[in-house]
mmCIF file of C-alpha atoms in Angstrom:
data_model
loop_
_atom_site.group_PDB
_atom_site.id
_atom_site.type_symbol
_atom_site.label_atom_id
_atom_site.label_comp_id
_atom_site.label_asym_id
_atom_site.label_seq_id
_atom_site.Cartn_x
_atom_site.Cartn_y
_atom_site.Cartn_z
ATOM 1 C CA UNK A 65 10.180 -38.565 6.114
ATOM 2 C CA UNK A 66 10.272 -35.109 4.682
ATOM 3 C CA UNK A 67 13.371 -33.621 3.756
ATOM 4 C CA UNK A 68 13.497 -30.112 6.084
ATOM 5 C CA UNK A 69 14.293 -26.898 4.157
ATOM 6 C CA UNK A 70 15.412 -24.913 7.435
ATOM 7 C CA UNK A 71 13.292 -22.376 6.610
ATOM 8 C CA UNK A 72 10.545 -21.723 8.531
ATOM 9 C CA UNK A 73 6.686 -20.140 7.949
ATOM 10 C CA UNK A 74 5.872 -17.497 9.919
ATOM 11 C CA UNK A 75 3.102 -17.762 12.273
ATOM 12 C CA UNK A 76 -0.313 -18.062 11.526
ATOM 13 C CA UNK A 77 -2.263 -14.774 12.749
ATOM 14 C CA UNK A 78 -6.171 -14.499 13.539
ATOM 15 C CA UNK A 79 -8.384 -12.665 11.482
ATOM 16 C CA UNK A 80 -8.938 -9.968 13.862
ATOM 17 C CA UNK A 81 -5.305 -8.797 13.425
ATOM 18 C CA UNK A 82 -6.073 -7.967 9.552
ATOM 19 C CA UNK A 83 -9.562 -6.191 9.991
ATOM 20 C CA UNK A 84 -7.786 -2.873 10.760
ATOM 21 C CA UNK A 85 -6.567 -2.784 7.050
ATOM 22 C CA UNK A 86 -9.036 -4.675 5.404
ATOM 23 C CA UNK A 87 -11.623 -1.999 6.774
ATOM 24 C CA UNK A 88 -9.309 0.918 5.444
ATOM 25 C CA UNK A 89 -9.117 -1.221 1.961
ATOM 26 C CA UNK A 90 -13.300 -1.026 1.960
ATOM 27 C CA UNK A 91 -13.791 2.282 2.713
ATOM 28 C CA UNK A 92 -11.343 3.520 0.176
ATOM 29 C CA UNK A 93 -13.228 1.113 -2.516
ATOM 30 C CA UNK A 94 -16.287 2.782 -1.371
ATOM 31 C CA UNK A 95 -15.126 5.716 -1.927
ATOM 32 C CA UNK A 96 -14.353 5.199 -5.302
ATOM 33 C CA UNK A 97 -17.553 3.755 -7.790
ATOM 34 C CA UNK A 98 -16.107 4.941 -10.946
ATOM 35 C CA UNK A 99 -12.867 5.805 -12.138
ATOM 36 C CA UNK A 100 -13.312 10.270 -11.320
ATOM 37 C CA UNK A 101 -14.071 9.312 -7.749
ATOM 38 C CA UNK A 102 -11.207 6.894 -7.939
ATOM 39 C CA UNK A 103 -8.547 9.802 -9.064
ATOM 40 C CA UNK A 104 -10.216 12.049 -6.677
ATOM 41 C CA UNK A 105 -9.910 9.809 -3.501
ATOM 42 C CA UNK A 106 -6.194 8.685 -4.471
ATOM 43 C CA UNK A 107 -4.829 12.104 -4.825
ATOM 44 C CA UNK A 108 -6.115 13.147 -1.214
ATOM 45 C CA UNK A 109 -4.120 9.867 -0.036
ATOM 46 C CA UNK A 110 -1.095 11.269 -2.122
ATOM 47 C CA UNK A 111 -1.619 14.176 -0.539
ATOM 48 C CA UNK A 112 -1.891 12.981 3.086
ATOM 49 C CA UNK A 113 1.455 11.052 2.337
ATOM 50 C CA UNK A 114 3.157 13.852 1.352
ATOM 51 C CA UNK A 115 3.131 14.125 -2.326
ATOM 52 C CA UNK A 116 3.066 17.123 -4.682
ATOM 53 C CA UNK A 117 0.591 17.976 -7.738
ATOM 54 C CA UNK A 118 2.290 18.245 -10.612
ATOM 55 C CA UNK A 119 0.765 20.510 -13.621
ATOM 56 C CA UNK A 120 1.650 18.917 -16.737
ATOM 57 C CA UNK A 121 1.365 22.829 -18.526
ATOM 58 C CA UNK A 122 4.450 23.604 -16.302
ATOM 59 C CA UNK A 123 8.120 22.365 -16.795
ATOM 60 C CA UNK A 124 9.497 20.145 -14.532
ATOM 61 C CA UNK A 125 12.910 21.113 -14.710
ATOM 62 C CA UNK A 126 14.528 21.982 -11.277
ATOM 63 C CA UNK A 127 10.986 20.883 -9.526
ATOM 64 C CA UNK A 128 11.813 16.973 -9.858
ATOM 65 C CA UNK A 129 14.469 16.356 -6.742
ATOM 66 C CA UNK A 130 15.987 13.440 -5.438
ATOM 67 C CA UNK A 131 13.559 12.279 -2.046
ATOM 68 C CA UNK A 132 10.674 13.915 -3.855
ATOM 69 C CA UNK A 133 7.214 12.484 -4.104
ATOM 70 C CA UNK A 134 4.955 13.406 -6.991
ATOM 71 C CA UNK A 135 1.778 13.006 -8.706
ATOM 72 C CA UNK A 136 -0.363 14.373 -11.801
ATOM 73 C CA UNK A 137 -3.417 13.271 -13.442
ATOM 74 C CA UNK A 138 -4.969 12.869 -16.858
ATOM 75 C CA UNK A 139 -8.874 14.099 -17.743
ATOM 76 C CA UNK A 140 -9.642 13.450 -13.753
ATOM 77 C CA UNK A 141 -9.910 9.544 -14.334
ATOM 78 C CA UNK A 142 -6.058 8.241 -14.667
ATOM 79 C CA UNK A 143 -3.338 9.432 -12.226
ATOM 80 C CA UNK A 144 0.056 8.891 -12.123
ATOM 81 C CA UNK A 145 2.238 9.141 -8.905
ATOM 82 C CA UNK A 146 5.996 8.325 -8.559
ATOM 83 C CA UNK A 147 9.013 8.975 -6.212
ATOM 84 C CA UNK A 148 12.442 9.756 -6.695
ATOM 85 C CA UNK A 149 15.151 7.525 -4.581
ATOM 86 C CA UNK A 150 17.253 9.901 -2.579
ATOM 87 C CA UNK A 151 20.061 8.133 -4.244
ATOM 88 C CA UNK A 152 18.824 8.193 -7.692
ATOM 89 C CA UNK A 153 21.107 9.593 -10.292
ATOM 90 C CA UNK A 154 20.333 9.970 -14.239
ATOM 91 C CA UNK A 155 20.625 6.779 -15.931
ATOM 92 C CA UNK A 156 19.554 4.332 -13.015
ATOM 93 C CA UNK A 157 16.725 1.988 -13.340
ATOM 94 C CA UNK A 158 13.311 2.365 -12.041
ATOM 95 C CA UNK A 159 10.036 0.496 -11.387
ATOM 96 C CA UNK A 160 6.786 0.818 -12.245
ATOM 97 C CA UNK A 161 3.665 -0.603 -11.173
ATOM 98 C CA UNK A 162 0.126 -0.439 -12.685
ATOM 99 C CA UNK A 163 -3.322 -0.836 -12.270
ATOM 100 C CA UNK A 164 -7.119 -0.078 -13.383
ATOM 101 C CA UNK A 165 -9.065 3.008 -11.847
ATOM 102 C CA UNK A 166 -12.341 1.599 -13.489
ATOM 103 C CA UNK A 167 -14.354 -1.536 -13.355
ATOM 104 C CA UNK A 168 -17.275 -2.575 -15.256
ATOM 105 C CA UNK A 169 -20.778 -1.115 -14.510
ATOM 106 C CA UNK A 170 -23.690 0.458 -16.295
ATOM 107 C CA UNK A 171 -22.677 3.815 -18.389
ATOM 108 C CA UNK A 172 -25.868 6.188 -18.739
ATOM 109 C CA UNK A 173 -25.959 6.880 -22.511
ATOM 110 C CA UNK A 174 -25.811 10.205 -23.870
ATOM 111 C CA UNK A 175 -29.311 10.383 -24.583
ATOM 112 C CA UNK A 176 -30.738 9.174 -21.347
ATOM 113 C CA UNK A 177 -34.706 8.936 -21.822
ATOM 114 C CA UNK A 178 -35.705 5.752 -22.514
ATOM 115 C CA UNK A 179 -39.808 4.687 -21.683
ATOM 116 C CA UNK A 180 -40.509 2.191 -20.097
ATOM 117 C CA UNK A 181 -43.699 0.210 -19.748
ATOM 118 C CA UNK A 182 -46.752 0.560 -16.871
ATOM 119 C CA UNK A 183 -45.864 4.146 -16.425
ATOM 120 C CA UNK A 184 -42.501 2.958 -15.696
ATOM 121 C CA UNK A 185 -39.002 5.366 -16.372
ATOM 122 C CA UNK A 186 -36.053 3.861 -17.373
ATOM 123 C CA UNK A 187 -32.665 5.095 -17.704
ATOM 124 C CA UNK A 188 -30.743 4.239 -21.179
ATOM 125 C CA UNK A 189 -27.217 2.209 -20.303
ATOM 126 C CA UNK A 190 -25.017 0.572 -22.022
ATOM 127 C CA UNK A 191 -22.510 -2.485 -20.566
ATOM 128 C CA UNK A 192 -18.654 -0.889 -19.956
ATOM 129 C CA UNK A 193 -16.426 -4.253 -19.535
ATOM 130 C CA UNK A 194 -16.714 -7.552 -19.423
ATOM 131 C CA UNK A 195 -19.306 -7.205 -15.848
ATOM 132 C CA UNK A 196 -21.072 -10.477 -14.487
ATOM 133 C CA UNK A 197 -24.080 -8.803 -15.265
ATOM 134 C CA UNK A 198 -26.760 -11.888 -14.418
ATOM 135 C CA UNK A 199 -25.371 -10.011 -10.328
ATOM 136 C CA UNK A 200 -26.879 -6.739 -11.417
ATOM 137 C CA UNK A 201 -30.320 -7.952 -11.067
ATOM 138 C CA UNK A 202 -32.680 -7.136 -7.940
ATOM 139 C CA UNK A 203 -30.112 -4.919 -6.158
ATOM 140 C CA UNK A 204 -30.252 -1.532 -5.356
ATOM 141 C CA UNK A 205 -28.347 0.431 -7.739
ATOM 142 C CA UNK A 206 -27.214 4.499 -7.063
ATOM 143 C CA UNK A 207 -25.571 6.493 -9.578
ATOM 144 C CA UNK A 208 -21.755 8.201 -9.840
ATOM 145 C CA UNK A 209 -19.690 9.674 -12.175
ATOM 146 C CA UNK A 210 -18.561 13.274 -13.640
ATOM 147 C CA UNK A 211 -21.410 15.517 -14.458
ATOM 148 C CA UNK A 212 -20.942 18.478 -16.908
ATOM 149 C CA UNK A 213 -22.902 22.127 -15.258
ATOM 150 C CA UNK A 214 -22.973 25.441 -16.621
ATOM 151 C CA UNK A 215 -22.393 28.025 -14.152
ATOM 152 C CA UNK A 216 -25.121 30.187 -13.628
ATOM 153 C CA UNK A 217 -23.308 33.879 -13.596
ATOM 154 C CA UNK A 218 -20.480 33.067 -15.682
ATOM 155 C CA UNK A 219 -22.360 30.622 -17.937
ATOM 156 C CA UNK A 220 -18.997 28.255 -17.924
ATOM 157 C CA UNK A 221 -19.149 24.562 -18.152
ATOM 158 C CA UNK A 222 -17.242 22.717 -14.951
ATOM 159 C CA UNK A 223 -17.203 19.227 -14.325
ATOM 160 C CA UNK A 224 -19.333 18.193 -10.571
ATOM 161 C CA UNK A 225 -18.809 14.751 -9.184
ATOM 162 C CA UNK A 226 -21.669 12.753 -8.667
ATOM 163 C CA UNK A 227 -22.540 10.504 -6.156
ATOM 164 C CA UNK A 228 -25.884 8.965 -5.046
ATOM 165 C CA UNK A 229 -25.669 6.383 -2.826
ATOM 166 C CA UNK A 230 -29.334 6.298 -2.254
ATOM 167 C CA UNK A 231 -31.020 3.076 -4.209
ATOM 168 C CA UNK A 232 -32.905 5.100 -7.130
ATOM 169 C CA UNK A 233 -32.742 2.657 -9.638
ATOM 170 C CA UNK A 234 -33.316 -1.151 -10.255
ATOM 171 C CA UNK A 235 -32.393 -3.666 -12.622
ATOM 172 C CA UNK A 236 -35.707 -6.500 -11.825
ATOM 173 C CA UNK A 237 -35.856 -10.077 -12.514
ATOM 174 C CA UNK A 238 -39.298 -11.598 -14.270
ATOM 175 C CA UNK A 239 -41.025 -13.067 -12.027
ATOM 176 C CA UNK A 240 -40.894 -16.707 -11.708
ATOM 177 C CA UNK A 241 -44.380 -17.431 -12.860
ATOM 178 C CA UNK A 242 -43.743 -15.425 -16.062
ATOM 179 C CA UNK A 243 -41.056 -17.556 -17.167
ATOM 180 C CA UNK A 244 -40.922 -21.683 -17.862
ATOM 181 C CA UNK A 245 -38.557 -23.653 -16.157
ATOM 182 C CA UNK A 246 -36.160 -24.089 -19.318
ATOM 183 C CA UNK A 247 -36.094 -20.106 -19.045
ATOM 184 C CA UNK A 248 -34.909 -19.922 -15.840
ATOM 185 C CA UNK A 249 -31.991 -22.246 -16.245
ATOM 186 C CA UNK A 250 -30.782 -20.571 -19.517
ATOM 187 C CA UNK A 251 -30.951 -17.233 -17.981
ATOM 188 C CA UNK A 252 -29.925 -15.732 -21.094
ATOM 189 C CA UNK A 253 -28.885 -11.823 -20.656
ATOM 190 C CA UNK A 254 -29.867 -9.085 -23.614
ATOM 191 C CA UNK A 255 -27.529 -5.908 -22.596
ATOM 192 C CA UNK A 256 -29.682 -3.902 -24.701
ATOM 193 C CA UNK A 257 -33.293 -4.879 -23.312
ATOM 194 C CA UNK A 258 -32.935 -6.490 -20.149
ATOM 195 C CA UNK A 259 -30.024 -4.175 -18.258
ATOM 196 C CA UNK A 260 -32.310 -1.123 -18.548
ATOM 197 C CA UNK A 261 -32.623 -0.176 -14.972
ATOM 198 C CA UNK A 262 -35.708 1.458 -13.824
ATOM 199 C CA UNK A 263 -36.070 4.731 -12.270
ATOM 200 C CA UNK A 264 -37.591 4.280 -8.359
ATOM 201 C CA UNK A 265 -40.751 5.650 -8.336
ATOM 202 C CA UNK A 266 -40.556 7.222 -5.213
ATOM 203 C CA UNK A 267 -37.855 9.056 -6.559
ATOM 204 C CA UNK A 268 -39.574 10.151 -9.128
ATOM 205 C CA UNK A 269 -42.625 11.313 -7.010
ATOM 206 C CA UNK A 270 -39.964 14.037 -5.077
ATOM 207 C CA UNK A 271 -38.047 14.584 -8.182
ATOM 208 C CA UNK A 272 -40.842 15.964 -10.133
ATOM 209 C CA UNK A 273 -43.474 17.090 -7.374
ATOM 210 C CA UNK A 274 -45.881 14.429 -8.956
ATOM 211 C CA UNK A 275 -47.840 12.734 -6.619
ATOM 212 C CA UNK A 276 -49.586 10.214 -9.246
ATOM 213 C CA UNK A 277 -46.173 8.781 -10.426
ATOM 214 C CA UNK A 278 -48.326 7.506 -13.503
ATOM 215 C CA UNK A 279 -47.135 9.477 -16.536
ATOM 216 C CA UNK A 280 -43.583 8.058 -16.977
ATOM 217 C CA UNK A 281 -41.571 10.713 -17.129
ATOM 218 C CA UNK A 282 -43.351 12.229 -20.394
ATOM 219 C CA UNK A 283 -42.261 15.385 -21.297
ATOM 220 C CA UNK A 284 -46.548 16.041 -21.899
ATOM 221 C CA UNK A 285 -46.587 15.142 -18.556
ATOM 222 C CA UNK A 286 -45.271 18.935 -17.554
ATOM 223 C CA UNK A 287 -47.043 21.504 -16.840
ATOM 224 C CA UNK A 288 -46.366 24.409 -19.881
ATOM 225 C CA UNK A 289 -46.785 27.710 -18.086
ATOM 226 C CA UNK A 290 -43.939 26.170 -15.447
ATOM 227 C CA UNK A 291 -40.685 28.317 -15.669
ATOM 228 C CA UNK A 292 -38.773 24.762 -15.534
ATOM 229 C CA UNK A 293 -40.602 24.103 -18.628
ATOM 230 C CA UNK A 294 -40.424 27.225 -20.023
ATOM 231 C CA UNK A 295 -36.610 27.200 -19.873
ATOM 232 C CA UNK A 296 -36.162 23.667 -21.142
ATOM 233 C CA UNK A 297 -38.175 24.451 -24.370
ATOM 234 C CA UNK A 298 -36.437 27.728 -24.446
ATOM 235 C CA UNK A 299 -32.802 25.900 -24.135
ATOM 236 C CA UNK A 300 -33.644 23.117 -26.649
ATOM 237 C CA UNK A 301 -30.493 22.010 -28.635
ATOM 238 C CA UNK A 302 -30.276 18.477 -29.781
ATOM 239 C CA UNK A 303 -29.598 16.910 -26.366
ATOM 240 C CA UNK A 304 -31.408 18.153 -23.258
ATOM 241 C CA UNK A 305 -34.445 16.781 -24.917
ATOM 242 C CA UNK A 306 -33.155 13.858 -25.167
ATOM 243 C CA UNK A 307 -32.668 13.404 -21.707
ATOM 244 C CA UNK A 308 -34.787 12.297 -18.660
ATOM 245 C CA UNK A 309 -35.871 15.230 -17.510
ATOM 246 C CA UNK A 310 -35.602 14.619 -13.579
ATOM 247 C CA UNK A 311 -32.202 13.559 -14.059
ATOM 248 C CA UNK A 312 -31.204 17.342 -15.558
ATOM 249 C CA UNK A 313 -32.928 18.781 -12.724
#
């Protein structure tokens, strides 16, 4: 017979009892794709629970109290948040807990315009992390991030957040009768070929007011005496014509 401990398990609970959080745990990973949405959703938590922005420009002398909650960030994509025991004095220990605001995914390149094949548009990525990337294929894919805009009356840059959660691009699989059965079990991945998703057609068609979707995305493809085409030949400098052009507009 089993020797008894005296210490007993607490009782089992049904699944129902833990959908209330696990619900809240999914919606706040929703609301985070990329490490800037991840900073931005946290700090309106921190905020809800009664923490204070701190501006790293500003001393913290006298603003740091005992019971206080705080919180700063770094470049919008790490944040720090902390609290001060209402017993703390100088010289006591504290603890500190850590974790990752990003996660592997597909990182649009700087210069964006790749073509693809069949009047196809592709976006150029490249892998971030160590993803399971074979998962990546046939799903519907949106894009998020930080975008860079230049304001049109005071002709500043700001940073936008981005979030599409439309499906407007696709990483496909070959179809089966294009490959041979060796093929298919090897499965063999190249980041820089295979992972380049392709732009949804569709999209395209209301990006760029093209009903024939057949060009590609060429920049020929554009009609010359258009004032979007005007400006972007106008505002040529190393890097907006390297880009896909529906994605700038």
């Amino acid at each position: 017979a089993a020797h008894s401990s005296g210490i007993s398990m607490p009782p089992l609970t049904s699944i129902p009892d833990h959908l209330p959080l696990a619900k809240k745990c999914c919606k706040y990973l929703d609301s985070g794709p990329d490490p800037y949405h991840v900073v931005a959703t946290t700090s309106q938590e921190l905020e809800r629970a009664g923490f204070e922005e701190l501006d790293e420009a500003a001393p913290y002398a006298d603003r740091i109290v005992p019971g206080g909650k705080y919180y700063f960030t770094k470049n919008r994509s790490t944040i720090v948040a902390f609290a001060v025991g209402k017993k703390y004095r100088p010289g006591n220990g504290f603890k500190i807990i850590g974790g990752h605001t990003d996660s592997p995914n597909l990182k649009v390149k700087p210069r964006s315009k790749r073509h693809g094949g069949s009047g196809t548009v592709q976006l150029a990525v490249e892998c971030y992390g160590g993803g399971l990337w074979h998962t990546w294929f046939d799903r519907d894919l949106g894009l998020s991030g930080r975008v860079m805009v230049r304001h049109a009356e005071s002709g500043r840059i700001e940073q936008r957040l981005l979030k599409i959660d439309r499906a407007i691009v696709r990483i496909p699989n070959l179809a089966i009768h294009l490959q041979t059965a060796k093929e298919r079990e090897a499965f063999a991945v190249n980041k820089e070929d295979h992972l380049q998703p392709i732009l949804a057609m569709e999209v395209k068609k209301a990006l760029s007011g093209n009903g024939s979707g057949g060009n590609g995305g060429d920049d020929n493809s554009s009609d010359p005496n258009d004032e979007n085409s005007k400006k972007a030949a106008v505002e040529k400098d190393g890097w907006v014509e390297h880009q896909e052009t529906m994605l700038l507009d």
